[in-house]
CSV table of C-alpha atoms in Angstrom, one decimal:
chain,number,residue,atom,x,y,z
A,1,MET,CA,5.2,-14.1,-45.0
A,2,LYS,CA,3.6,-11.2,-46.8
A,3,THR,CA,4.9,-7.6,-46.6
A,4,GLU,CA,3.1,-4.4,-47.4
A,5,MET,CA,4.2,-0.7,-47.2
A,6,VAL,CA,1.4,1.4,-45.5
A,7,ASP,CA,1.9,5.1,-45.2
A,8,GLY,CA,5.7,4.7,-45.1
A,9,THR,CA,5.7,1.9,-42.5
A,10,GLN,CA,6.7,-1.6,-43.5
A,11,LEU,CA,4.2,-4.2,-42.3
A,12,TYR,CA,4.8,-7.9,-42.1
A,13,PHE,CA,1.9,-10.4,-42.1
A,14,ALA,CA,2.5,-13.9,-40.7
A,15,ASN,CA,0.0,-16.4,-39.3
A,16,GLY,CA,-2.7,-13.8,-38.6
A,17,ILE,CA,-0.3,-11.4,-37.0
A,18,VAL,CA,0.8,-8.0,-38.3
A,19,ILE,CA,4.2,-6.8,-37.2
A,20,TRP,CA,5.9,-3.4,-37.6
A,21,GLU,CA,8.5,-1.3,-35.9
A,22,ASP,CA,8.0,2.1,-34.3
A,23,LYS,CA,10.8,4.1,-32.6
A,24,GLY,CA,12.9,0.9,-32.0
A,25,PHE,CA,9.9,-1.1,-30.7
A,26,THR,CA,8.5,-4.1,-32.5
A,27,VAL,CA,4.7,-4.1,-32.4
A,28,GLU,CA,2.7,-7.3,-32.9
A,29,MET,CA,-1.0,-7.2,-33.5
A,30,TYR,CA,-3.5,-10.0,-34.1
A,31,ALA,CA,-5.3,-8.9,-37.3
A,32,MET,CA,-8.6,-9.5,-38.8
A,33,ASP,CA,-8.5,-10.9,-42.3
A,34,ASP,CA,-10.6,-8.1,-43.6
A,35,PHE,CA,-8.4,-5.2,-42.4
A,36,ASP,CA,-8.0,-3.0,-45.5
A,37,ALA,CA,-5.0,-0.6,-46.1
A,38,ASP,CA,-6.9,2.4,-44.7
A,39,THR,CA,-7.8,0.6,-41.4
A,40,LEU,CA,-4.2,-0.6,-41.0
A,41,LYS,CA,-2.9,2.9,-41.7
A,42,ARG,CA,-5.1,4.3,-38.9
A,43,ILE,CA,-4.0,1.6,-36.5
A,44,VAL,CA,-0.3,2.1,-37.2
A,45,LYS,CA,-0.6,5.9,-37.0
A,46,SER,CA,-2.5,5.8,-33.7
A,47,PHE,CA,0.2,3.7,-32.0
A,48,GLY,CA,2.4,5.9,-29.9
A,49,VAL,CA,5.5,5.5,-27.8
A,50,GLY,CA,6.0,8.0,-25.0
A,51,LYS,CA,9.2,9.6,-23.8
A,52,ALA,CA,11.6,7.4,-21.8
A,53,MET,CA,11.1,7.5,-18.1
A,54,LYS,CA,13.7,9.5,-16.0
A,55,GLN,CA,15.7,7.5,-13.4
A,56,GLU,CA,13.7,9.1,-10.6
A,57,GLN,CA,10.4,7.8,-12.2
A,58,ILE,CA,11.9,4.3,-12.6
A,59,ASN,CA,13.0,4.2,-9.0
A,60,GLN,CA,9.5,5.3,-7.8
A,61,SER,CA,7.9,2.7,-10.0
A,62,GLN,CA,10.1,0.0,-8.6
A,63,SER,CA,9.4,1.1,-5.1
A,64,ASN,CA,5.7,1.0,-5.8
A,65,VAL,CA,6.0,-2.6,-7.1
A,66,ASP,CA,8.2,-3.6,-4.1
A,67,ASN,CA,5.7,-2.2,-1.6
A,68,LEU,CA,2.8,-3.9,-3.4
A,69,ILE,CA,4.6,-7.3,-3.3
A,70,GLN,CA,5.2,-6.8,0.5
A,71,THR,CA,1.5,-6.1,1.2
A,72,GLN,CA,0.2,-9.0,-1.0
A,73,ARG,CA,2.2,-11.9,0.5
A,74,ALA,CA,0.2,-14.9,1.5
A,75,VAL,CA,-0.4,-15.3,5.2
A,76,PRO,CA,-2.1,-18.1,7.1
A,77,ALA,CA,-5.8,-17.8,7.4
A,78,PRO,CA,-7.1,-16.9,10.9
A,79,ALA,CA,-8.3,-19.8,13.0
A,80,ALA,CA,-12.0,-20.4,12.8
A,81,ARG,CA,-14.0,-19.2,15.9
A,82,GLN,CA,-16.2,-21.6,17.6
């Protein structure tokens, strides 16, 4: 494994993957062999983590998923008309 510091962020290179941490999240990116330090710097800086969701938003999202699952259940095909 190779490591490199790019603009204050520690990057780890292993098996064609670049790994770094941002605000408690581990980010993994498949990398091109020819990414230079400037390109990696722009990629790392462009990565963003938004604010945590409020409980109300989490509940609404879960409700949306539950409703979607209910509407997409498999049902028997209608009988063929003759």
